[in-house]
Coordinates of C-alpha atoms in Angstrom, one line a residue:
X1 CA 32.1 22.8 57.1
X2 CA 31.3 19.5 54.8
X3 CA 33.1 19.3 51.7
X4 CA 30.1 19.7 49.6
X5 CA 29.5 23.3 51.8
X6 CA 33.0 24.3 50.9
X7 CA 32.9 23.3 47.2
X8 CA 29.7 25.6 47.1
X9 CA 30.8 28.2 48.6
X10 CA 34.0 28.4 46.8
X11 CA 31.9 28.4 43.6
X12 CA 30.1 31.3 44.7
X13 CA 32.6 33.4 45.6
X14 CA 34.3 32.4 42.3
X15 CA 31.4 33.6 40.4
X16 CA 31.3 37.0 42.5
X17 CA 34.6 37.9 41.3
X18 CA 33.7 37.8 37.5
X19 CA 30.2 39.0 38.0
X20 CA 28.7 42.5 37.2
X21 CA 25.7 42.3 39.5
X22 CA 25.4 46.1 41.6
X23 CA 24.2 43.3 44.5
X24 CA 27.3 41.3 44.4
X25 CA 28.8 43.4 47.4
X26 CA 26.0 42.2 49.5
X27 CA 26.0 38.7 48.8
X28 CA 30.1 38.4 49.6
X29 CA 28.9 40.4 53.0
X30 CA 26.1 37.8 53.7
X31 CA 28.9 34.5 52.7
X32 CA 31.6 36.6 54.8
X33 CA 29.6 37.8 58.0
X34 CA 31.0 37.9 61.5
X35 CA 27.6 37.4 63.0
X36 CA 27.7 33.6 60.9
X37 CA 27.6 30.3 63.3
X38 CA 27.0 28.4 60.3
X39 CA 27.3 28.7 56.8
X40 CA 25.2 30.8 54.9
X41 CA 25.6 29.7 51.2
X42 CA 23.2 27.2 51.0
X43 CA 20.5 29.0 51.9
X44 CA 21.3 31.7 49.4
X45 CA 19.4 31.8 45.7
X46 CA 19.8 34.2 42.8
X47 CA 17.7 33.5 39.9
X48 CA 20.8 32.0 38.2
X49 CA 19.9 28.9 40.4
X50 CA 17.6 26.5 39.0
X51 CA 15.5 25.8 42.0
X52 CA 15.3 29.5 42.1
X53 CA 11.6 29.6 41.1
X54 CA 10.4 27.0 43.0
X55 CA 11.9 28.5 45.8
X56 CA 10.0 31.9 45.2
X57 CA 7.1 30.6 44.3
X58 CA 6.4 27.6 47.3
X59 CA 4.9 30.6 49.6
X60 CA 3.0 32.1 46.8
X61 CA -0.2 32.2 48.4
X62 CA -1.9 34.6 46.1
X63 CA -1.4 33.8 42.4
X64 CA -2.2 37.6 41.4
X65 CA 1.4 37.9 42.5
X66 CA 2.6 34.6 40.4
X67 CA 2.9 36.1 37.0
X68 CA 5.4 36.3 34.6
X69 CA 5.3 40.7 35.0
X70 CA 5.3 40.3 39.0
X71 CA 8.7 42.1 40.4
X72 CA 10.7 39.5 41.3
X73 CA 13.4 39.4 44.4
X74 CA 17.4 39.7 43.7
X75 CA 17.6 36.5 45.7
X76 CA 15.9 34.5 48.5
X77 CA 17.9 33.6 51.7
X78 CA 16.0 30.8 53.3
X79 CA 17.4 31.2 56.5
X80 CA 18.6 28.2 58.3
X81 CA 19.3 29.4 62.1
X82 CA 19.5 32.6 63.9
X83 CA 22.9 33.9 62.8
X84 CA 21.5 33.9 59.1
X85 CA 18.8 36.4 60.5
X86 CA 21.1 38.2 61.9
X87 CA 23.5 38.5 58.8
X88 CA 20.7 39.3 56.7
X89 CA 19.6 42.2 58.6
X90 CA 23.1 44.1 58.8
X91 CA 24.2 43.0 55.6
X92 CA 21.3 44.5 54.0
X93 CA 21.1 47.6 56.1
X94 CA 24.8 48.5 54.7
X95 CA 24.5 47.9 51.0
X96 CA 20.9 49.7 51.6
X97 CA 18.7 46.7 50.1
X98 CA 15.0 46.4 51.1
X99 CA 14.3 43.3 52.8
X100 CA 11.1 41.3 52.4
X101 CA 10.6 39.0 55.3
X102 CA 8.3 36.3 54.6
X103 CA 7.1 33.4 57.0
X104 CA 3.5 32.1 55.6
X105 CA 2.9 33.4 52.5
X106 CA -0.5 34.2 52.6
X107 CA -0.7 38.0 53.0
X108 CA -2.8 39.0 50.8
X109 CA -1.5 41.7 49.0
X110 CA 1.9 40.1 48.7
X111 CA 4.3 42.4 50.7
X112 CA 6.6 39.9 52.0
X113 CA 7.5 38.9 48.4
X114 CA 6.7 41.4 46.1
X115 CA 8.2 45.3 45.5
X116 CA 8.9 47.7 42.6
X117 CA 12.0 48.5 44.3
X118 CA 15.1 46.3 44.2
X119 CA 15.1 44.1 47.4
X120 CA 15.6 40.3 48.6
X121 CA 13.0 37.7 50.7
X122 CA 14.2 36.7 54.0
X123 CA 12.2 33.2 54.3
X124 CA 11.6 32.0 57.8
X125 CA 9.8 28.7 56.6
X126 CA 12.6 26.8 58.7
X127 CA 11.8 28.4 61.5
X128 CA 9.4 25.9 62.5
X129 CA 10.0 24.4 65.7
X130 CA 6.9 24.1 68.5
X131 CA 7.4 23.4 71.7
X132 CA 4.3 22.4 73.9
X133 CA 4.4 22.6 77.7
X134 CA 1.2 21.1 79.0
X135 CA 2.1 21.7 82.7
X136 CA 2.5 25.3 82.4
X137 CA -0.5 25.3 79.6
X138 CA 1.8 27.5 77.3
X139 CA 3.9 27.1 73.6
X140 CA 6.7 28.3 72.1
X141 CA 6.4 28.3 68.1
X142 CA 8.4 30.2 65.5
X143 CA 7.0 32.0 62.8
X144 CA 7.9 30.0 60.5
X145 CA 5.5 27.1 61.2
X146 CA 1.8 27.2 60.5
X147 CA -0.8 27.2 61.9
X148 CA -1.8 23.7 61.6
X149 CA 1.5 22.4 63.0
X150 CA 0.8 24.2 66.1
X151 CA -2.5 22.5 66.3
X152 CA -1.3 19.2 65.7
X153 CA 1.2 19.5 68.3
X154 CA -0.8 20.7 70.9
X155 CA -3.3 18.2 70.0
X156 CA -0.6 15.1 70.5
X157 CA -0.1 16.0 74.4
X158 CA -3.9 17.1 75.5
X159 CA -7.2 16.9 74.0
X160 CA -8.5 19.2 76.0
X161 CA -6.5 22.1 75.2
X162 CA -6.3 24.1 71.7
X163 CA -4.9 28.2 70.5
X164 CA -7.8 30.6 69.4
X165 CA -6.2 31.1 65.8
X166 CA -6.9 30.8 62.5
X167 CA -9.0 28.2 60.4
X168 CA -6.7 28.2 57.5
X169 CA -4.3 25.4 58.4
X170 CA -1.6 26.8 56.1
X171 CA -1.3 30.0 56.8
X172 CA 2.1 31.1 59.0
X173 CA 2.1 31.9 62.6
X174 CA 4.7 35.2 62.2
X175 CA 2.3 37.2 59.9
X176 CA -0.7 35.8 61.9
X177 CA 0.2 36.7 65.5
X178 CA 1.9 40.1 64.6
X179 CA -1.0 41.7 62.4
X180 CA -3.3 40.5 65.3
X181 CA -5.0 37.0 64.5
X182 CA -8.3 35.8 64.7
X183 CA -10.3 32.4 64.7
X184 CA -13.6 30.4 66.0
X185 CA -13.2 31.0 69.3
X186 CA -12.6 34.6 69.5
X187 CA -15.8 35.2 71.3
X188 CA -14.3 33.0 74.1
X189 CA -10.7 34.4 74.3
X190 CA -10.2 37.4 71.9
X191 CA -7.6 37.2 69.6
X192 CA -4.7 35.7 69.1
X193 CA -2.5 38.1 70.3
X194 CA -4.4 38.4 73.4
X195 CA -3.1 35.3 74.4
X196 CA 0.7 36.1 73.4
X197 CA 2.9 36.1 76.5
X198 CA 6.1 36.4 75.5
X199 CA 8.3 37.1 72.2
X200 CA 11.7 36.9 70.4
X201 CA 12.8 39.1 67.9
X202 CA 15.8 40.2 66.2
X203 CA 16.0 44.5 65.9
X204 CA 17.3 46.3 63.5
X205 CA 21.2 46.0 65.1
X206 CA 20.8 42.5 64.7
X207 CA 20.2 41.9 68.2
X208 CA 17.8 39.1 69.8
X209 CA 15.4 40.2 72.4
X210 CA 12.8 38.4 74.4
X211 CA 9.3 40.6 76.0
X212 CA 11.5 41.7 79.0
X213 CA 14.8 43.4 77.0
X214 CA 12.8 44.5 74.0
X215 CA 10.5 46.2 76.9
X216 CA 6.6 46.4 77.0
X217 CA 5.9 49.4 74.4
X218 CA 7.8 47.1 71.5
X219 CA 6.6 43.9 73.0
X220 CA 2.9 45.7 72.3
X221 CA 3.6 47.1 68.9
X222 CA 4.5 43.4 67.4
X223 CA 1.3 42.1 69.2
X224 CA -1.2 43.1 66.6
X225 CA 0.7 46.1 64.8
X226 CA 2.8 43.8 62.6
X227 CA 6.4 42.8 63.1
X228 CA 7.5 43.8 59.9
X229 CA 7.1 47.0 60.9
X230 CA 10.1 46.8 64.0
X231 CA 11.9 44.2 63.3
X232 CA 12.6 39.9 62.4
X233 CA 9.9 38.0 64.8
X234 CA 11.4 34.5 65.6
X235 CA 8.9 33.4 67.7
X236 CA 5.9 33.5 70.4
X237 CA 5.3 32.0 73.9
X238 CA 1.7 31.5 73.8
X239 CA -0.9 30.4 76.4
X240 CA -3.1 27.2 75.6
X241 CA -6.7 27.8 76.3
X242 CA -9.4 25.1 77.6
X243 CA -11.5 23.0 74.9
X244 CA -13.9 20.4 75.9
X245 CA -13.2 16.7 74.6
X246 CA -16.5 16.9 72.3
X247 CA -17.2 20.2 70.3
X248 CA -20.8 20.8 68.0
X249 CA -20.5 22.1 64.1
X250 CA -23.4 22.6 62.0
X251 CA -23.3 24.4 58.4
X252 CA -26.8 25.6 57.7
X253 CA -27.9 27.4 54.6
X254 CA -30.8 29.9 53.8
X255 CA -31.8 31.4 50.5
X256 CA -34.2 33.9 49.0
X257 CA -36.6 31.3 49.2
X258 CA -36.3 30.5 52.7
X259 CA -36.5 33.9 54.2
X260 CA -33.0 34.7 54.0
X261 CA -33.3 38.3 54.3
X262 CA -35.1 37.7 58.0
X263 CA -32.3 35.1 59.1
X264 CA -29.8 37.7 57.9
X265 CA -31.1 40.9 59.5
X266 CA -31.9 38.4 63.0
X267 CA -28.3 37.4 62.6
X268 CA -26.9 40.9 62.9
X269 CA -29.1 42.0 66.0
X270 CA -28.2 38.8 67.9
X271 CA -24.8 37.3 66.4
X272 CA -22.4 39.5 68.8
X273 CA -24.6 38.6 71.9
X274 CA -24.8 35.2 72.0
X275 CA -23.2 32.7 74.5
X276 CA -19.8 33.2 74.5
X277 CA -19.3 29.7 73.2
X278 CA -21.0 30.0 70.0
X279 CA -19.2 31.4 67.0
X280 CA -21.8 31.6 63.8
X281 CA -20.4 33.0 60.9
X282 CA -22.5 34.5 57.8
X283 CA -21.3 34.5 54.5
X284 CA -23.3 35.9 51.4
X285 CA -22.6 34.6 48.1
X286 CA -24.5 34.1 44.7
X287 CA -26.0 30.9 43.4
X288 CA -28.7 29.7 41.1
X289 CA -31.9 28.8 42.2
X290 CA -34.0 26.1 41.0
X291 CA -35.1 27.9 38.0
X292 CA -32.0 28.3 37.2
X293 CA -32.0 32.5 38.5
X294 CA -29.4 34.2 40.4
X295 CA -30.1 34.5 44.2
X296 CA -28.3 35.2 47.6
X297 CA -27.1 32.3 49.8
X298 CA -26.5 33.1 53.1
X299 CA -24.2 30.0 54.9
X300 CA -23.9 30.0 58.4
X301 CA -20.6 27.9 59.4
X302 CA -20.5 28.0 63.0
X303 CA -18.7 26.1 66.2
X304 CA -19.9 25.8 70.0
X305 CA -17.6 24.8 73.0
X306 CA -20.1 22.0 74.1
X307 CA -22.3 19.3 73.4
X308 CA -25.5 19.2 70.8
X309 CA -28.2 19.4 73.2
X310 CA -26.6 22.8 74.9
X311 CA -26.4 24.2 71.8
X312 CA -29.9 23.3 70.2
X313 CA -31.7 25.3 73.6
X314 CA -29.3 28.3 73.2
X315 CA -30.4 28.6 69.6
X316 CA -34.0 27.7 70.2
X317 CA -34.2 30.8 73.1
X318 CA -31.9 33.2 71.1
X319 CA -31.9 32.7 67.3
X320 CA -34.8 30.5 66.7
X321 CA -34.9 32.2 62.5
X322 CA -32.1 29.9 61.9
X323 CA -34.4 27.1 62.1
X324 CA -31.1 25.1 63.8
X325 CA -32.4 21.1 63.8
X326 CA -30.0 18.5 65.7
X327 CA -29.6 16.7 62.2
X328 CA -27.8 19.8 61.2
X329 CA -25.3 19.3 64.4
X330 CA -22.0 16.9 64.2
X331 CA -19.9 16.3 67.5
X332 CA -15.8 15.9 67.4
X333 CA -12.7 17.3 69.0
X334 CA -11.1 20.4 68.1
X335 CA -9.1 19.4 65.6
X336 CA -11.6 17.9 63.7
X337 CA -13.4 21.2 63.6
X338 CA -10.7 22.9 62.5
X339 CA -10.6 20.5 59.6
X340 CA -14.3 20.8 59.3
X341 CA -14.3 24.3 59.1
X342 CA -11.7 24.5 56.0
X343 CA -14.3 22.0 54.1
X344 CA -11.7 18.4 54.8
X345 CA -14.0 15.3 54.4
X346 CA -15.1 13.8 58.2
X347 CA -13.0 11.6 59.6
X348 CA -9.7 13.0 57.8
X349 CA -6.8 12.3 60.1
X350 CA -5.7 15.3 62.5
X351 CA -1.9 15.0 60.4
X352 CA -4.0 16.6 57.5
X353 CA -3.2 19.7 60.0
X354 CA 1.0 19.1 58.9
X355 CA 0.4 19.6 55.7
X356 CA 2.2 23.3 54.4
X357 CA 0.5 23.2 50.9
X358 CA -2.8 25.0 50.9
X359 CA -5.9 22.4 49.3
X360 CA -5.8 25.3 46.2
X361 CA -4.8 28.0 45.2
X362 CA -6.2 31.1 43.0
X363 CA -6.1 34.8 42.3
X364 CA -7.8 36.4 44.6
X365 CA -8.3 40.1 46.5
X366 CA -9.4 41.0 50.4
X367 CA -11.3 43.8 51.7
X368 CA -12.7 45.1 54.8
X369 CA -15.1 46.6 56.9
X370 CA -16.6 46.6 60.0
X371 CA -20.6 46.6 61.1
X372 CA -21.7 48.7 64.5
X373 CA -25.3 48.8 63.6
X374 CA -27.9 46.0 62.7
X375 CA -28.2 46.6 58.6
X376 CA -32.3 47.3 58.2
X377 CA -34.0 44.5 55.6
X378 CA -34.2 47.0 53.4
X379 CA -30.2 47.1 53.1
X380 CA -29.9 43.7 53.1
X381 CA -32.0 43.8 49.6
X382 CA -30.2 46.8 48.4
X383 CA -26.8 45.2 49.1
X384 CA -28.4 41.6 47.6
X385 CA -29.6 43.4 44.7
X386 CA -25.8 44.9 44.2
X387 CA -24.5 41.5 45.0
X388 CA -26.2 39.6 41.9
X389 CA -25.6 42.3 40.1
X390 CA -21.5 41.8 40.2
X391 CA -21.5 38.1 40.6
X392 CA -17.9 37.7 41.9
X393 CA -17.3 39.1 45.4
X394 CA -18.5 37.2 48.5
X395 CA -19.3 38.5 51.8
X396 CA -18.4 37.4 55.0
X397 CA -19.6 38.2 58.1
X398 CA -17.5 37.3 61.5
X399 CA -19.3 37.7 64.9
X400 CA -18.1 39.9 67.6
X401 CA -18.6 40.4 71.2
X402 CA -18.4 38.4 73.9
X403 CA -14.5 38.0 75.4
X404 CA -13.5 40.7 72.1
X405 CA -16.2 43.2 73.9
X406 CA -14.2 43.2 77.3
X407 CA -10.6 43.3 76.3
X408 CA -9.4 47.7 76.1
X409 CA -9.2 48.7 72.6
X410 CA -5.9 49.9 73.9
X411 CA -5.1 46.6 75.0
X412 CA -3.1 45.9 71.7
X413 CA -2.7 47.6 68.8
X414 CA -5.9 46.1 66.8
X415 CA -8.5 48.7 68.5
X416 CA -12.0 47.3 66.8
X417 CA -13.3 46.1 70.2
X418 CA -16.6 47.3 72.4
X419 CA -19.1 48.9 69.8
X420 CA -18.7 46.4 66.7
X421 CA -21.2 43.7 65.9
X422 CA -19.1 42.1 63.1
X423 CA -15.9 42.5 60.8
X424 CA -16.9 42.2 57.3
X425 CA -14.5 40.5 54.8
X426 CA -14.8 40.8 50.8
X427 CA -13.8 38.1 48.7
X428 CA -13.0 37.6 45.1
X429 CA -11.4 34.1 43.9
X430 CA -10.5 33.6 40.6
X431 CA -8.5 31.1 38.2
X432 CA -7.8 33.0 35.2
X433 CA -4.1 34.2 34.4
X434 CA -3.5 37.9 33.4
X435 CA -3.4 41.5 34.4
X436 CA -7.0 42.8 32.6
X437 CA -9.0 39.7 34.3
X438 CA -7.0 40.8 38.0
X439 CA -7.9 44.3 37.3
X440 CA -11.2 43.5 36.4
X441 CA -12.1 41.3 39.2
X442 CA -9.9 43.2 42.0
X443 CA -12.6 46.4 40.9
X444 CA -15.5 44.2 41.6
X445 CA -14.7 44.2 44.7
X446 CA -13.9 48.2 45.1
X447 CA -17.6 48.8 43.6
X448 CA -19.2 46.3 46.6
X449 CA -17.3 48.1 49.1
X450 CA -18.2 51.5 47.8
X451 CA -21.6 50.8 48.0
X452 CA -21.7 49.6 52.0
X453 CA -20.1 52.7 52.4
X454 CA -23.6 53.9 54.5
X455 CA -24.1 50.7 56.6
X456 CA -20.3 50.4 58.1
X457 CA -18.0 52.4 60.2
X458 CA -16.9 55.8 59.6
X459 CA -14.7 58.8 60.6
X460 CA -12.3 56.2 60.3
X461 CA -13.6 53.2 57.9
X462 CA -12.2 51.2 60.4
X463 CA -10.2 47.7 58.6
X464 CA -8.2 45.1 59.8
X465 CA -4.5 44.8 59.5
X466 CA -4.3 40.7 58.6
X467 CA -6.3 41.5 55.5
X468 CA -4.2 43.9 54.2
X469 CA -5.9 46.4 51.1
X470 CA -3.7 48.3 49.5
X471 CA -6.6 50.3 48.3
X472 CA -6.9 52.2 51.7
X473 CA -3.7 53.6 51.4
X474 CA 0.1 53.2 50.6
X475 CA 3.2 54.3 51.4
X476 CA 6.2 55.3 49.2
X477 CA 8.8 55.7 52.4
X478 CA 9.6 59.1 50.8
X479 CA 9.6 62.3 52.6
X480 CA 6.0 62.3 53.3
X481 CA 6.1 59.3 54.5
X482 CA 4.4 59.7 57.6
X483 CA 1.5 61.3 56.2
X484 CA 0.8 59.2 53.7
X485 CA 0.6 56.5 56.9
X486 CA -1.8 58.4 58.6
X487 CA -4.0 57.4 56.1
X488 CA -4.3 53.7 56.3
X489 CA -2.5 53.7 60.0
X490 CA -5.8 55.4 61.4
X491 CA -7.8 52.6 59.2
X492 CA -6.0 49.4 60.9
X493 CA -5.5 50.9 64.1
X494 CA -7.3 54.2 65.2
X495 CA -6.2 57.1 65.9
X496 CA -4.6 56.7 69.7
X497 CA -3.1 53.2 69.0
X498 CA -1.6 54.5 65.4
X499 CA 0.1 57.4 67.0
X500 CA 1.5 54.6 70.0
X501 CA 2.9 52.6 66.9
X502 CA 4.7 56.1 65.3
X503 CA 6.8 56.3 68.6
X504 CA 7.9 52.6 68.8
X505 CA 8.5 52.7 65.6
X506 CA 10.7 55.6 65.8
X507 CA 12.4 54.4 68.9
X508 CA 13.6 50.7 67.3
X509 CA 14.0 51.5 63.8
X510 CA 14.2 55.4 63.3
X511 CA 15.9 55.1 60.0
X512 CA 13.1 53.1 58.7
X513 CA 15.3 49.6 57.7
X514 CA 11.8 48.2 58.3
X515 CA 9.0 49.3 55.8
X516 CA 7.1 48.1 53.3
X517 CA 3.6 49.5 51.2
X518 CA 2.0 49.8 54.6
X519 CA 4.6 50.1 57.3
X520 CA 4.5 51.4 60.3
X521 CA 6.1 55.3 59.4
X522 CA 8.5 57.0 61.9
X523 CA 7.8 60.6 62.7
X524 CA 9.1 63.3 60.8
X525 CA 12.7 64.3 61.3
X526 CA 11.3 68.2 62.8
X527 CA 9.4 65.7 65.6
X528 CA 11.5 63.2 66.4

């Protein structure tokens, strides 16, 4: 221990003594632990340390949950190695504090940092290490780092290889892999977590176990049910997947004026069948036209696993209403799509992709949905017409099919396979401060989603775990716990795959250490 660790730490336990803090019991067990290989004080902060707030607020990806009335956490341990993991997790389980674990920041609805009840972050943003194996074409990466570190390291040993993942650089592998994960070339190898091999994760006795002694049912539950849920995820063996040296972008953009109603409604008969090589993307949004009126924009941000001249004959044969031209197409490696695609300037340098700190960041709320039928024209105006009307929320439409159509919707717990044409997403970004301008602009997006209500799934309104909407459900981990998890369980994962969840759940954690607003529940006691 270094002199300056001692000195700490005997300041610490010196203010424990004379403090009046109901918590202090649980910090002295965290300083004091058995399970400790290396100090633990350093990574410990109460708000009575000045860099408390900056610590809080680094991984606040959502500034609806950066305001002076947002709950705050008792104290952040920022863990440093295993052991801390470890301590945090019994330590917390016997003086009955509600743990946050947080590795990215981005969840949308700010679980892993936010609660009304008393509780403390677990912050895994050390966990970073990334260790690529070209030979074997797989990676090990802790949850900690992002996704654009993975990237970037897999892009220093090949540049043919690359991880179907997300286009946000920024956002942390742990949330991403567990809730289930999805980027550009999902119509070529599925999710994420269908191309997770292997996993560490420390359970709720504060043990470490890798895919072969946590055994297959919990291995499957943290593949796309979210880890939270069962336990501390430390990391993910992953397999690389082939890219070729050159890929194609375009970004191509319709409006009322040019038919955009057509290219939409085209889109959503053909988007989920194209060549499995071709993602295009459709996002709706409201502009001005050149009189100065609202209209709809559709945008059409796409990427194909080959060469400009393949791509221009699969469009002119399949989507020819797009009106694709080869001065709309630019050619680069993988990494410089994935920079493309989160709007960096050409030619920025792939160590962009290190960078932790997001390009900006705003207040903002996530919904949605998911399409299984082409929308008619005459929905399209109805919902363009609603769109103008509220301004705010965007639209975005995310092709399926392909490699997502073959994989079991039992597979893994995210069950929206075979049968969907496209996963909807809601959007509302804003910059303003203050609880009446959230509220306001958080219902914008309610009234959207209550009106698409006839032209998306049903019997469940199927949604996706990695946006998470607390408006579909939430759970007070009381005695009705399970039920009230039914409610947005069935939502993120169907019926089948929810109840598959229930039993792991019960099995690793059945006193519920592990919860949150939208947990995985454990059965009732008269079941169990």
């Amino acid at each position: 221990m270094s002199l300056f660790t001692l000195i700490f730490v005997l300041l610490f336990s010196s203010s424990l003594a004379t403090s009046n803090n109901p918590h202090e019991d649980f910090i002295r067990c965290l300083i004091n632990s058995p399970q400790l290989t290396t100090p633990i004080a350093g990574a410990i902060f109460t708000p009575d340390n000045s860099t408390f707030p900056a610590v809080l607020q680094r991984y606040i990806r959502n500034l609806r949950f950066n305001e002076s009335t947002t709950p705050k956490p008792y104290l952040i341990v920022t863990a440093l190695d295993l052991s801390h993991v470890q301590a945090s997790i019994l330590c917390a389980k016997q003086h009955k504090l509600l743990m946050k674990t947080r590795s990215g920041g981005h969840d949308y609805e700010g679980l892993s940092y936010v609660a009304e009840d008393p509780f403390f972050i677990l912050d895994m943003f050390n966990f970073r290490s990334i260790n690529v194996s070209i030979e074997d074409e797989t990676a090990w990466v802790q949850a900690g780092a992002t996704l654009g570190e993975l990237y970037y390291r897999i892009a220093e040993k090949s540049a043919t290889h690359g991880f179907p993942a997300g286009v946000c650089p920024t956002v942390g592998v742990g949330g991403h892999i567990s809730g289930g994960g999805y980027g550009n070339m999902m119509r070529k190898y599925g999710l994420t977590v269908d191309n997770v091999i292997d996993a560490e994760i420390v359970d709720v006795n504060g043990k470490l176990l890798n895919r072969a002694s946590m055994g297959e049912d919990l291995f499957w539950a943290i593949t796309g049910g979210g880890g939270v849920s069962f336990g501390v995820v430390i990391s993910y063996k992953v397999n690389l997947v082939a890219v070729p040296n050159k890929v194609t972008v375009f970004q191509v953009r319709r409006t009322s004026e040019q038919n955009v109603t057509d290219v939409a409604h085209k889109w959503l008969q053909v988007a989920d069948k194209l060549d499995n090589n071709l993602f295009i993307r459709m996002v709706f949004d409201v502009v001005n036209n050149t009189n100065g009126e609202r209209t709809i924009r559709a945008s059409f941000p796409s990427l194909f696993l080959g060469n400009t001249t393949t791509l221009i004959n699969i469009m002119d044969q399949t989507f020819p209403e797009l009106g694709l031209q080869v001065s709309d197409c630019q050619e680069m490696n993988w990494t410089q799509s994935v920079l493309w695609y989160y709007n960096f300037p050409p030619n920025t340098p792939d160590s962009q992709l290190l960078s932790r700190i997001p390009r900006s960041l705003t207040h903002l709320k996530r919904k949605s949905d998911y399409v299984k039928n082409p929308i008619s024209k005459l929905g399209l105006g109805l919902i363009f017409n609603k769109m103008i009307e509220l301004q705010l929320p965007v639209l975005t439409f995310n092709p399926y099919g392909g490699r997502m159509a073959e994989i079991s919707e039992f597979a893994k717990p995210f069950p929206h396979r075979a049968g969907n044409i496209a996963k909807i997403q809601y959007a509302a970004d804003w910059n303003q401060d203050g609880v009446d301008i959230a509220n306001h602009n958080v219902n914008l997006t309610r009234v959207l989603r209550a009106f698409m209500t006839p032209f998306v799934s049903k019997n469940p309104r199927e949604a996706f775990l990695n946006y998470r909407d607390l408006d579909i459900g939430v759970n007070n981990n009381g005695k009705n716990s399970f039920l009230e998890g039914t409610v947005y369980g069935v939502k993120y994962f169907k019926e089948t795959n929810f109840k598959r969840l229930v039993k792991v759940k019960t099995m690793v954690d059945p006193d519920n250490f592990f919860r949150n607003e939208q947990s995985i529940p454990t059965l009732p006691t008269s079941r169990k």
